[in-house]
Short mmCIF file of C-alpha atoms in Angstrom, two decimals:
data_model
loop_
_atom_site.label_atom_id
_atom_site.label_comp_id
_atom_site.label_asym_id
_atom_site.label_seq_id
_atom_site.Cartn_x
_atom_site.Cartn_y
_atom_site.Cartn_z
CA MET P 946 -18.81 37.13 1.36
CA PRO P 947 -20.53 40.19 -0.07
CA LEU P 948 -23.84 41.32 1.30
CA PRO P 949 -26.42 43.68 -0.16
CA ASN P 950 -25.28 46.56 2.06
CA GLY P 951 -21.69 46.28 0.90
CA ASN P 952 -20.45 44.56 4.04
CA SER P 953 -19.01 41.09 4.52
CA ILE P 954 -19.93 38.33 6.92
CA ASN P 955 -16.22 38.05 7.51
CA THR P 956 -15.55 41.57 8.75
CA ALA P 957 -17.55 44.50 9.94
CA PRO P 958 -15.97 47.11 7.63
CA LEU P 959 -16.70 47.48 3.96
CA ASP P 960 -16.43 44.27 1.99
CA LYS P 961 -12.90 43.65 0.83
CA GLY P 962 -13.95 40.69 -1.33
CA GLU P 963 -11.95 37.60 -1.97
CA ASP P 964 -9.92 39.19 -4.76
CA THR P 965 -8.84 42.27 -2.82
CA GLU P 966 -7.77 40.47 0.35
CA PRO P 967 -4.23 41.57 1.24
CA LEU P 968 -1.81 38.82 0.46
CA ILE P 969 1.89 39.04 1.34
CA ASP P 970 4.37 41.86 1.35
CA ASN P 971 7.69 41.47 -0.38
CA ASP P 972 9.35 40.02 2.75
CA PRO P 973 11.25 36.74 2.29
CA ILE P 974 8.94 33.72 2.41
CA PRO P 975 10.19 30.80 4.52
CA PRO P 976 10.55 27.69 2.33
CA GLN P 977 7.78 25.10 2.45
CA CYS P 978 10.17 22.15 2.55
CA CYS P 979 10.18 20.67 6.09
CA SER P 980 8.10 23.61 7.34
CA ALA P 981 5.51 23.25 10.08
CA ARG P 982 2.68 24.08 7.67
CA LEU P 983 3.82 21.42 5.20
CA ASN P 984 4.18 18.88 8.02
CA LEU P 985 0.62 19.71 9.06
CA ALA P 986 -0.57 19.22 5.48
CA PHE P 987 1.18 15.83 5.34
CA LEU P 988 -0.38 14.68 8.62
CA MET P 989 -3.78 15.79 7.34
CA PHE P 990 -3.09 13.94 4.10
CA CYS P 991 -2.44 10.75 6.07
CA GLY P 992 -5.50 11.43 8.20
CA PHE P 993 -7.84 11.81 5.26
CA SER P 994 -6.34 8.69 3.73
CA MET P 995 -7.53 6.95 6.90
CA VAL P 996 -10.88 8.75 6.74
CA TYR P 997 -11.61 7.49 3.24
CA GLY P 998 -10.19 4.07 3.99
CA LEU P 999 -12.66 3.76 6.85
CA ARG P 1000 -15.41 5.05 4.59
CA VAL P 1001 -14.95 2.87 1.49
CA ASN P 1002 -13.72 -0.41 2.95
CA LEU P 1003 -17.29 -1.70 2.95
CA SER P 1004 -17.58 -1.14 -0.82
CA VAL P 1005 -15.13 -3.95 -1.63
CA ALA P 1006 -15.84 -6.01 1.48
CA MET P 1007 -19.51 -6.15 0.46
CA ILE P 1008 -18.58 -8.39 -2.47
CA ALA P 1009 -17.08 -10.91 -0.07
CA MET P 1010 -19.77 -10.48 2.61
CA VAL P 1011 -22.70 -11.25 0.30
CA ASN P 1012 -23.32 -14.75 -1.04
CA THR P 1013 -26.15 -13.84 -3.44
CA THR P 1014 -25.39 -10.99 -5.81
CA GLU P 1015 -26.90 -12.40 -9.01
CA PRO P 1016 -30.68 -12.71 -8.55
CA LYS P 1017 -32.47 -14.25 -11.48
CA PRO P 1018 -34.05 -11.71 -13.81
CA ALA P 1019 -37.82 -11.61 -14.11
CA PRO P 1020 -39.18 -13.98 -16.76
CA ASN P 1021 -40.77 -11.15 -18.75
CA SER P 1022 -37.68 -8.94 -18.56
CA SER P 1023 -36.83 -7.28 -21.87
CA VAL P 1024 -33.88 -5.14 -20.79
CA VAL P 1025 -30.40 -5.56 -22.19
CA SER P 1026 -28.44 -8.18 -20.30
CA ALA P 1027 -25.27 -7.40 -18.42
CA CYS P 1028 -21.97 -8.45 -19.94
CA PRO P 1029 -21.43 -12.17 -20.49
CA LEU P 1030 -19.08 -14.09 -18.25
CA PRO P 1031 -15.54 -14.53 -19.62
CA PRO P 1032 -14.93 -17.88 -21.41
CA GLY P 1033 -14.48 -20.61 -18.86
CA GLY P 1034 -15.16 -18.13 -16.07
CA ASP P 1035 -17.74 -17.91 -13.38
CA ASN P 1036 -19.30 -15.05 -11.51
CA SER P 1037 -16.59 -13.56 -9.36
CA SER P 1038 -18.80 -13.41 -6.30
CA ASP P 1039 -20.07 -17.00 -6.58
CA SER P 1040 -16.58 -18.41 -7.12
CA PHE P 1041 -15.01 -16.29 -4.41
CA HIS P 1042 -13.40 -18.37 -1.66
CA GLN P 1043 -12.47 -17.22 1.82
CA PRO P 1044 -10.91 -18.98 4.80
CA ALA P 1045 -13.19 -21.50 6.46
CA GLY P 1046 -15.69 -20.15 8.93
CA ILE P 1047 -16.06 -16.67 7.38
CA PRO P 1048 -19.77 -15.81 7.29
CA GLN P 1049 -21.68 -14.51 4.28
CA TYR P 1050 -25.11 -12.90 4.15
CA PRO P 1051 -28.07 -13.02 1.69
CA TRP P 1052 -28.46 -9.25 1.18
CA ASP P 1053 -30.09 -8.21 -2.07
CA SER P 1054 -29.01 -5.25 -4.19
CA GLU P 1055 -31.40 -2.83 -2.50
CA THR P 1056 -30.17 -3.79 0.98
CA GLN P 1057 -26.59 -3.35 -0.13
CA GLY P 1058 -27.43 0.13 -1.44
CA TRP P 1059 -28.91 1.12 1.93
CA LEU P 1060 -25.90 -0.24 3.81
CA LEU P 1061 -23.47 1.60 1.54
CA GLY P 1062 -25.42 4.83 1.99
CA ALA P 1063 -25.93 4.44 5.75
CA PHE P 1064 -22.63 6.15 6.57
CA PHE P 1065 -23.83 9.39 5.02
CA PHE P 1066 -26.98 9.57 7.17
CA GLY P 1067 -24.73 10.10 10.17
CA TYR P 1068 -22.21 12.15 8.22
CA LEU P 1069 -24.92 14.74 7.60
CA CYS P 1070 -25.56 15.37 11.29
CA THR P 1071 -22.20 16.62 12.60
CA GLN P 1072 -20.91 18.78 9.73
CA ILE P 1073 -22.35 22.10 10.91
CA PRO P 1074 -21.81 21.57 14.68
CA GLY P 1075 -18.27 20.37 13.94
CA GLY P 1076 -17.47 23.43 11.84
CA TYR P 1077 -18.99 25.83 14.38
CA LEU P 1078 -17.08 24.36 17.33
CA SER P 1079 -13.84 24.02 15.33
CA ASP P 1080 -13.93 27.71 14.42
CA HIS P 1081 -14.45 28.58 18.08
CA TYR P 1082 -12.15 26.13 19.87
CA GLY P 1083 -9.75 25.04 17.12
CA GLY P 1084 -10.04 22.09 14.76
CA SER P 1085 -7.29 19.69 15.86
CA ILE P 1086 -9.24 18.05 18.68
CA PHE P 1087 -12.33 17.55 16.50
CA LEU P 1088 -10.41 16.13 13.55
CA GLY P 1089 -8.46 13.74 15.78
CA VAL P 1090 -11.45 12.60 17.85
CA GLY P 1091 -13.57 12.22 14.70
CA VAL P 1092 -11.11 9.80 13.14
CA LEU P 1093 -10.56 7.98 16.45
CA ILE P 1094 -14.29 7.38 17.01
CA THR P 1095 -14.80 6.17 13.44
CA ALA P 1096 -11.79 3.85 13.67
CA PHE P 1097 -12.98 2.33 16.94
CA LEU P 1098 -16.48 1.73 15.57
CA THR P 1099 -15.01 0.13 12.46
CA LEU P 1100 -13.56 -2.58 14.68
CA LEU P 1101 -17.14 -3.56 15.56
CA THR P 1102 -18.27 -4.06 11.94
CA PRO P 1103 -17.99 -7.89 11.83
CA LEU P 1104 -20.02 -8.17 15.05
CA ALA P 1105 -22.70 -5.81 13.76
CA ALA P 1106 -22.95 -7.69 10.45
CA GLN P 1107 -23.37 -10.98 12.34
CA MET P 1108 -26.22 -9.46 14.36
CA GLY P 1109 -28.03 -8.40 11.19
CA SER P 1110 -28.22 -5.78 8.46
CA HIS P 1111 -30.15 -3.36 10.69
CA TRP P 1112 -27.35 -3.40 13.25
CA LEU P 1113 -24.76 -2.85 10.55
CA PHE P 1114 -26.81 0.04 9.18
CA ALA P 1115 -26.91 1.64 12.64
CA LEU P 1116 -23.17 1.17 13.11
CA ARG P 1117 -22.38 2.80 9.79
CA VAL P 1118 -24.60 5.75 10.74
CA LEU P 1119 -22.59 6.16 13.96
CA GLU P 1120 -19.35 6.01 11.96
CA GLY P 1121 -20.65 8.81 9.77
CA ILE P 1122 -21.48 10.88 12.85
CA GLY P 1123 -17.90 10.52 14.05
CA GLU P 1124 -16.36 11.35 10.69
CA GLY P 1125 -18.66 14.27 9.89
CA VAL P 1126 -16.53 16.78 11.79
CA THR P 1127 -13.32 16.07 9.91
CA PHE P 1128 -13.55 18.29 6.82
CA PRO P 1129 -14.96 21.34 8.65
CA ALA P 1130 -12.21 20.93 11.26
CA MET P 1131 -9.59 20.81 8.50
CA MET P 1132 -10.88 24.01 6.92
CA SER P 1133 -11.00 25.74 10.29
CA MET P 1134 -7.37 24.84 10.95
CA TRP P 1135 -6.20 26.12 7.57
CA ALA P 1136 -7.88 29.45 8.24
CA ARG P 1137 -5.24 29.80 10.97
CA TRP P 1138 -2.34 28.15 9.17
CA ALA P 1139 -2.52 28.74 5.39
CA PRO P 1140 -1.08 31.96 3.88
CA PRO P 1141 -3.43 33.17 1.10
CA LEU P 1142 -0.89 32.48 -1.65
CA GLU P 1143 -0.46 28.88 -0.48
CA ARG P 1144 -4.07 27.95 0.24
CA SER P 1145 -4.67 25.97 -2.92
CA ARG P 1146 -1.65 23.71 -2.64
CA LEU P 1147 -1.83 23.17 1.14
CA ILE P 1148 -5.56 22.44 1.26
CA THR P 1149 -5.55 20.27 -1.86
CA LEU P 1150 -2.57 18.31 -0.52
CA SER P 1151 -4.49 17.70 2.71
CA GLY P 1152 -7.79 16.79 1.05
CA SER P 1153 -6.15 14.66 -1.63
CA GLY P 1154 -5.51 12.11 1.07
CA GLY P 1155 -9.11 11.04 0.46
CA ASN P 1156 -8.39 9.94 -3.10
CA PHE P 1157 -5.09 8.39 -2.03
CA GLY P 1158 -6.82 6.46 0.75
CA ALA P 1159 -9.39 5.10 -1.70
CA PHE P 1160 -6.57 4.17 -4.10
CA ILE P 1161 -4.75 2.19 -1.40
CA VAL P 1162 -7.71 0.64 0.42
CA LEU P 1163 -9.72 -0.60 -2.56
CA PRO P 1164 -7.08 -3.05 -3.89
CA VAL P 1165 -5.68 -3.94 -0.47
CA THR P 1166 -9.10 -4.90 0.84
CA GLY P 1167 -9.51 -7.29 -2.07
CA LEU P 1168 -6.27 -9.03 -1.17
CA ILE P 1169 -7.09 -9.11 2.53
CA SER P 1170 -10.54 -10.55 1.86
CA GLN P 1171 -9.16 -13.45 -0.12
CA SER P 1172 -6.27 -14.25 2.20
CA LEU P 1173 -7.59 -13.45 5.69
CA GLY P 1174 -11.33 -13.07 5.19
CA TRP P 1175 -13.41 -9.91 5.02
CA PRO P 1176 -13.52 -9.26 8.83
CA ALA P 1177 -9.78 -8.58 8.77
CA ILE P 1178 -10.41 -5.55 6.54
CA PHE P 1179 -12.24 -3.76 9.33
CA TYR P 1180 -9.83 -4.83 12.07
CA LEU P 1181 -6.78 -3.58 10.17
CA CYS P 1182 -8.42 -0.30 9.08
CA GLY P 1183 -9.67 0.36 12.59
CA VAL P 1184 -6.26 -0.21 14.19
CA ALA P 1185 -4.54 1.99 11.58
CA GLY P 1186 -6.99 4.83 12.27
CA CYS P 1187 -6.42 4.62 16.03
CA LEU P 1188 -2.63 4.75 15.58
CA TRP P 1189 -2.88 7.81 13.33
CA ALA P 1190 -5.00 9.59 15.96
CA VAL P 1191 -2.28 9.06 18.57
CA VAL P 1192 0.35 10.62 16.28
CA TRP P 1193 -2.00 13.50 15.47
CA PHE P 1194 -2.60 14.43 19.12
CA ILE P 1195 1.14 14.35 19.86
CA PHE P 1196 2.38 16.57 17.02
CA VAL P 1197 -0.41 18.98 15.99
CA SER P 1198 -1.36 22.44 17.29
CA ASP P 1199 -4.42 24.51 16.39
CA ASP P 1200 -2.50 27.69 15.74
CA PRO P 1201 1.06 28.61 14.66
CA ARG P 1202 1.22 30.86 17.74
CA THR P 1203 1.04 27.81 20.02
CA ASP P 1204 3.06 25.34 17.93
CA ARG P 1205 6.24 24.23 19.73
CA ARG P 1206 8.12 23.11 16.62
CA ILE P 1207 7.61 26.02 14.23
CA SER P 1208 10.46 28.44 13.51
CA LYS P 1209 10.11 32.10 14.44
CA GLU P 1210 10.45 33.13 10.77
CA GLU P 1211 7.64 30.82 9.67
CA ARG P 1212 5.40 31.83 12.56
CA ASP P 1213 5.83 35.52 11.80
CA TYR P 1214 5.24 34.92 8.09
CA ILE P 1215 1.96 33.05 8.65
CA ILE P 1216 0.64 35.47 11.24
CA LYS P 1217 1.46 38.49 9.10
CA SER P 1218 -0.08 36.98 5.97
CA ILE P 1219 -3.44 36.22 7.59
CA GLU P 1220 -3.73 39.02 10.15
CA SER P 1221 -6.12 41.03 7.95
CA GLN P 1222 -8.80 38.30 8.15
CA GLY P 1223 -9.15 38.63 11.94
CA THR P 1224 -9.42 35.99 14.62
CA GLY P 1225 -11.89 33.13 14.98
CA HIS P 1226 -15.54 34.01 15.51
CA GLY P 1227 -17.26 34.10 18.87
CA TRP P 1228 -20.44 32.30 19.84
CA SER P 1229 -22.65 34.47 17.63
CA ILE P 1230 -22.52 34.21 13.85
CA PRO P 1231 -24.36 36.13 11.09
CA LEU P 1232 -26.76 33.37 10.07
CA LEU P 1233 -29.16 35.68 8.24
CA SER P 1234 -26.35 37.17 6.17
CA MET P 1235 -25.08 33.71 5.33
CA SER P 1236 -28.51 32.47 4.30
CA MET P 1237 -28.81 35.37 1.85
CA SER P 1238 -25.32 35.03 0.42
CA VAL P 1239 -25.36 34.19 -3.28
CA PRO P 1240 -21.71 33.01 -3.34
CA LEU P 1241 -22.42 30.57 -0.50
CA TRP P 1242 -25.45 29.11 -2.30
CA ALA P 1243 -23.37 28.81 -5.47
CA ILE P 1244 -20.82 26.76 -3.52
CA ILE P 1245 -23.55 24.60 -1.98
CA ILE P 1246 -25.29 23.75 -5.26
CA THR P 1247 -22.04 23.11 -7.09
CA GLN P 1248 -20.66 20.90 -4.34
CA MET P 1249 -23.85 18.86 -4.17
CA CYS P 1250 -23.82 18.13 -7.88
CA ALA P 1251 -20.09 17.42 -8.11
CA ASN P 1252 -20.41 15.00 -5.20
CA TRP P 1253 -23.17 13.00 -6.87
CA SER P 1254 -20.85 11.48 -9.47
CA TYR P 1255 -17.99 11.15 -6.97
CA TYR P 1256 -20.06 9.29 -4.38
CA THR P 1257 -21.74 7.18 -7.04
CA LEU P 1258 -18.38 5.80 -8.10
CA LEU P 1259 -16.93 5.72 -4.59
CA THR P 1260 -19.65 3.46 -3.23
CA SER P 1261 -20.76 1.51 -6.29
CA LEU P 1262 -17.78 1.10 -8.62
CA PRO P 1263 -16.68 -2.24 -7.09
CA SER P 1264 -20.20 -3.61 -7.64
CA TYR P 1265 -20.07 -2.48 -11.28
CA MET P 1266 -16.71 -4.17 -11.77
CA ASP P 1267 -18.08 -7.34 -10.18
CA ASN P 1268 -21.61 -7.67 -11.50
CA VAL P 1269 -21.16 -6.16 -14.97
CA MET P 1270 -17.51 -6.59 -15.91
CA HIS P 1271 -17.08 -9.84 -13.89
CA PHE P 1272 -13.59 -9.06 -12.62
CA ASP P 1273 -12.36 -11.26 -9.78
CA ILE P 1274 -12.07 -9.50 -6.43
CA LYS P 1275 -8.31 -8.87 -6.69
CA SER P 1276 -8.62 -7.29 -10.14
CA ASN P 1277 -11.79 -5.54 -8.98
CA GLY P 1278 -10.01 -3.80 -6.12
CA PHE P 1279 -7.11 -2.65 -8.30
CA LEU P 1280 -9.25 -1.44 -11.20
CA SER P 1281 -11.71 0.30 -8.86
CA ALA P 1282 -8.74 2.10 -7.32
CA LEU P 1283 -7.24 3.40 -10.57
CA PRO P 1284 -9.61 6.38 -10.87
CA TYR P 1285 -8.60 7.60 -7.41
CA LEU P 1286 -4.91 7.46 -8.24
CA GLY P 1287 -5.65 9.83 -11.12
CA GLY P 1288 -7.85 12.02 -8.92
CA TRP P 1289 -5.13 12.25 -6.27
CA LEU P 1290 -2.43 13.28 -8.74
CA MET P 1291 -4.69 15.77 -10.56
CA SER P 1292 -5.89 17.46 -7.38
CA MET P 1293 -2.34 18.05 -6.14
CA LEU P 1294 -1.15 19.30 -9.53
CA SER P 1295 -4.12 21.60 -9.97
CA GLY P 1296 -3.55 23.06 -6.50
CA VAL P 1297 -0.01 24.06 -7.42
CA VAL P 1298 -1.15 25.51 -10.76
CA ALA P 1299 -3.99 27.46 -9.11
CA ASP P 1300 -1.66 29.08 -6.58
CA SER P 1301 0.79 29.92 -9.36
CA LEU P 1302 -1.93 31.65 -11.40
CA ILE P 1303 -2.99 33.69 -8.37
CA GLU P 1304 0.54 34.55 -7.25
CA ARG P 1305 1.55 35.75 -10.73
CA GLU P 1306 -1.74 37.67 -10.99
CA VAL P 1307 -2.65 35.89 -14.24
CA PHE P 1308 -6.21 35.57 -12.94
CA SER P 1309 -8.06 36.76 -9.86
CA ILE P 1310 -8.94 34.32 -7.08
CA THR P 1311 -12.57 34.29 -8.24
CA VAL P 1312 -11.65 33.45 -11.84
CA VAL P 1313 -9.27 30.68 -10.75
CA ARG P 1314 -11.88 29.07 -8.51
CA LYS P 1315 -14.56 29.21 -11.23
CA LEU P 1316 -12.21 27.99 -13.96
CA PHE P 1317 -11.09 24.90 -12.06
CA THR P 1318 -14.63 24.16 -10.92
CA LEU P 1319 -15.97 24.25 -14.49
CA LEU P 1320 -13.17 21.99 -15.74
CA GLY P 1321 -13.86 19.58 -12.87
CA LEU P 1322 -17.55 19.34 -13.79
CA ILE P 1323 -17.73 19.34 -17.60
CA LEU P 1324 -14.84 17.00 -18.43
CA PRO P 1325 -15.81 14.21 -15.98
CA ALA P 1326 -19.42 14.36 -17.23
CA ALA P 1327 -18.28 13.75 -20.80
CA PHE P 1328 -16.36 10.62 -19.82
CA LEU P 1329 -19.22 9.28 -17.70
CA VAL P 1330 -21.40 9.44 -20.80
CA ALA P 1331 -18.63 7.67 -22.70
CA VAL P 1332 -18.69 4.83 -20.12
CA SER P 1333 -22.31 4.08 -20.97
CA PHE P 1334 -21.34 3.69 -24.64
CA ALA P 1335 -18.35 1.48 -23.84
CA GLY P 1336 -20.71 -1.40 -23.18
CA CYS P 1337 -18.89 -4.60 -22.28
CA ASN P 1338 -15.50 -3.40 -23.54
CA ASP P 1339 -13.68 -3.52 -20.21
CA ILE P 1340 -10.63 -1.59 -21.46
CA PHE P 1341 -12.69 1.39 -22.62
CA ALA P 1342 -14.95 1.28 -19.56
CA VAL P 1343 -12.07 1.33 -17.08
CA THR P 1344 -10.23 4.00 -19.10
CA PHE P 1345 -13.24 6.33 -19.23
CA LEU P 1346 -14.02 5.84 -15.53
CA THR P 1347 -10.41 6.60 -14.66
CA LEU P 1348 -10.36 9.74 -16.81
CA SER P 1349 -13.66 10.92 -15.32
CA THR P 1350 -12.46 10.74 -11.71
CA THR P 1351 -8.99 12.03 -12.64
CA LEU P 1352 -10.38 15.16 -14.26
CA GLY P 1353 -12.74 15.62 -11.34
CA GLY P 1354 -9.59 16.51 -9.40
CA PHE P 1355 -9.77 19.95 -11.00
CA THR P 1356 -12.45 20.89 -8.46
CA ALA P 1357 -9.96 20.54 -5.59
CA PRO P 1358 -8.64 24.14 -5.89
CA GLY P 1359 -12.07 25.31 -7.03
CA VAL P 1360 -15.35 24.88 -5.21
CA ASN P 1361 -13.84 22.51 -2.65
CA ILE P 1362 -11.85 25.27 -0.92
CA ASN P 1363 -13.85 28.38 -1.82
CA GLN P 1364 -15.25 28.73 1.72
CA ILE P 1365 -11.94 29.98 3.09
CA ASP P 1366 -11.75 32.66 0.37
CA ILE P 1367 -15.12 34.25 1.03
CA ALA P 1368 -15.05 34.18 4.86
CA PRO P 1369 -11.86 32.88 6.54
CA ARG P 1370 -13.16 33.52 10.07
CA TYR P 1371 -16.13 31.24 9.41
CA ALA P 1372 -14.35 28.77 7.11
CA GLY P 1373 -15.11 25.69 9.22
CA PHE P 1374 -18.75 26.61 9.72
CA LEU P 1375 -19.25 27.36 6.02
CA MET P 1376 -17.57 24.08 5.12
CA GLY P 1377 -19.97 22.39 7.51
CA ILE P 1378 -22.95 24.01 5.76
CA SER P 1379 -21.80 23.26 2.22
CA ASN P 1380 -20.63 19.75 3.08
CA THR P 1381 -23.95 18.98 4.77
CA PHE P 1382 -25.73 19.68 1.50
CA GLY P 1383 -22.86 18.03 -0.38
CA THR P 1384 -23.38 14.83 1.61
CA ILE P 1385 -27.00 14.42 0.49
CA PRO P 1386 -25.77 12.76 -2.76
CA GLY P 1387 -23.82 10.33 -0.58
CA VAL P 1388 -27.12 9.23 0.93
CA LEU P 1389 -29.16 9.17 -2.27
CA ALA P 1390 -26.63 8.02 -4.90
CA PRO P 1391 -26.05 4.47 -3.52
CA ILE P 1392 -29.79 4.01 -2.97
CA ALA P 1393 -30.58 5.21 -6.49
CA THR P 1394 -27.85 2.98 -7.88
CA GLY P 1395 -29.25 -0.02 -6.01
CA TYR P 1396 -32.71 0.76 -7.39
CA PHE P 1397 -31.58 1.17 -11.01
CA THR P 1398 -29.27 -1.87 -10.97
CA GLU P 1399 -31.50 -4.30 -9.08
CA GLY P 1400 -31.30 -6.77 -11.96
CA HIS P 1401 -27.60 -6.04 -12.65
CA THR P 1402 -28.39 -5.06 -16.25
CA MET P 1403 -26.36 -2.83 -18.52
CA ALA P 1404 -29.43 -0.65 -19.04
CA GLY P 1405 -29.59 0.02 -15.31
CA TRP P 1406 -25.95 1.05 -15.12
CA MET P 1407 -26.37 3.30 -18.15
CA LYS P 1408 -29.05 5.19 -16.18
CA VAL P 1409 -26.64 5.53 -13.26
CA PHE P 1410 -23.86 7.05 -15.40
CA TRP P 1411 -26.20 9.28 -17.42
CA MET P 1412 -27.78 10.66 -14.26
CA ALA P 1413 -24.38 11.50 -12.74
CA ALA P 1414 -23.18 13.11 -15.98
CA GLY P 1415 -26.39 15.10 -16.40
CA ILE P 1416 -26.19 16.53 -12.87
CA ASN P 1417 -22.57 17.55 -13.43
CA ASP P 1418 -23.30 19.18 -16.77
CA GLU P 1419 -26.35 21.08 -15.52
CA THR P 1420 -24.33 22.51 -12.64
CA ALA P 1421 -21.60 23.60 -15.04
CA GLU P 1422 -24.17 25.46 -17.13
CA ILE P 1423 -25.47 27.26 -14.04
CA LYS P 1424 -21.92 28.13 -13.06
CA LYS P 1425 -21.20 29.58 -16.52
CA GLU P 1426 -24.35 31.67 -16.45
CA ARG P 1427 -23.45 32.89 -12.99
CA SER P 1428 -19.97 33.85 -14.23
CA LYS P 1429 -21.48 35.91 -17.05
CA SER P 1430 -23.83 37.79 -14.74
CA ILE P 1431 -21.34 38.66 -11.98
CA ALA P 1432 -18.25 40.72 -12.59
CA THR P 1433 -15.11 38.91 -11.60
#
């Protein structure tokens, strides 16, 4: 991370910059297939599938938990009505049947928005401490304990809901506190494990578990709700998260030097490829230098704006499918999951392409990160605008939403991993900083959506999509201007 005096927060000598960092000599590279680093990426992939499953299960379960989701519009309302019910149909929430004895609650749209955003209040609190401690001690313990705590608390969701919305809000905040350490811990571990030429594909494979988890959990929770009742969603997700944590603690090491299953060739390759970046930081860190770093602030602003549209859809898409498109809960879960299937596939593909462009020296690391970030901001914004014009055409609406989230996967090898390029020694801490700011949209987006869509009107949802698209597009413009003014 360049500073005004020509030094870097990553090393004491003259700034080497992210594009001049030594990569790999011409020594043979151990294959990735069945390697320890690929096994680590796969375990992280499964872990972040759990992380997002624990995070989004409430989005679909909310439809089954609430027995009043269609308040009557005000008599003097002049806004455009939401889409009409299908012929012979009924509102999917009102006609939804669960096993006998399953409770439902009279939470209005605003209350639902606060409950869906509650997780992110806690998620904000542990990002920076988690990154700082992961860089110092190693990230495996923090990632594993973070998922384990969140999974255990998820088991208590039905009890908290029965006690009242305030208790459920508090529980979701605690879940966010537990999960807040996970992404900084991941980035800290990859600073020790990922050779520079493989960063994009390894980190995007790990992080893409989030989209995959959303893709699996959203439709499965719909099926579980209808067959077993909504409390079973939280019991099954909680147990799955606890089981993953056990596997994680058994098989994972913080550093290739201490891994018992890695081959000597792979260990030597990883150590040699990252030795120029130095070891993890001590207790003191250059906070003043970081606060004045233009690249870090560029990452922060871009991540905040990209996350607004992502979190808007992540928390509120099932409600849109229910209240506007009137899909039944099974179709709702599947159609809400489609965008995340596309996002998962695109993020993994773009990670491979990004590494290939860097390895073949087609573009510098800086250009690759900026290129994929711009693509992941501008293209999704265009399709979010298109959703607002799709109106009640469910085919177009679902298609545009899917394309928007799919193309958002371009940011995976862009701004989402840029922290490890500019300061590998502080990668976890920088991820904690940027993700703290990036989580603010997770708090505000569901609340804003609940406010705009209080009457479940099409006009309200148009405001939601236009706001998300506008934030994406404005960030892309800033990024382009920044690219023109700074030599790459």
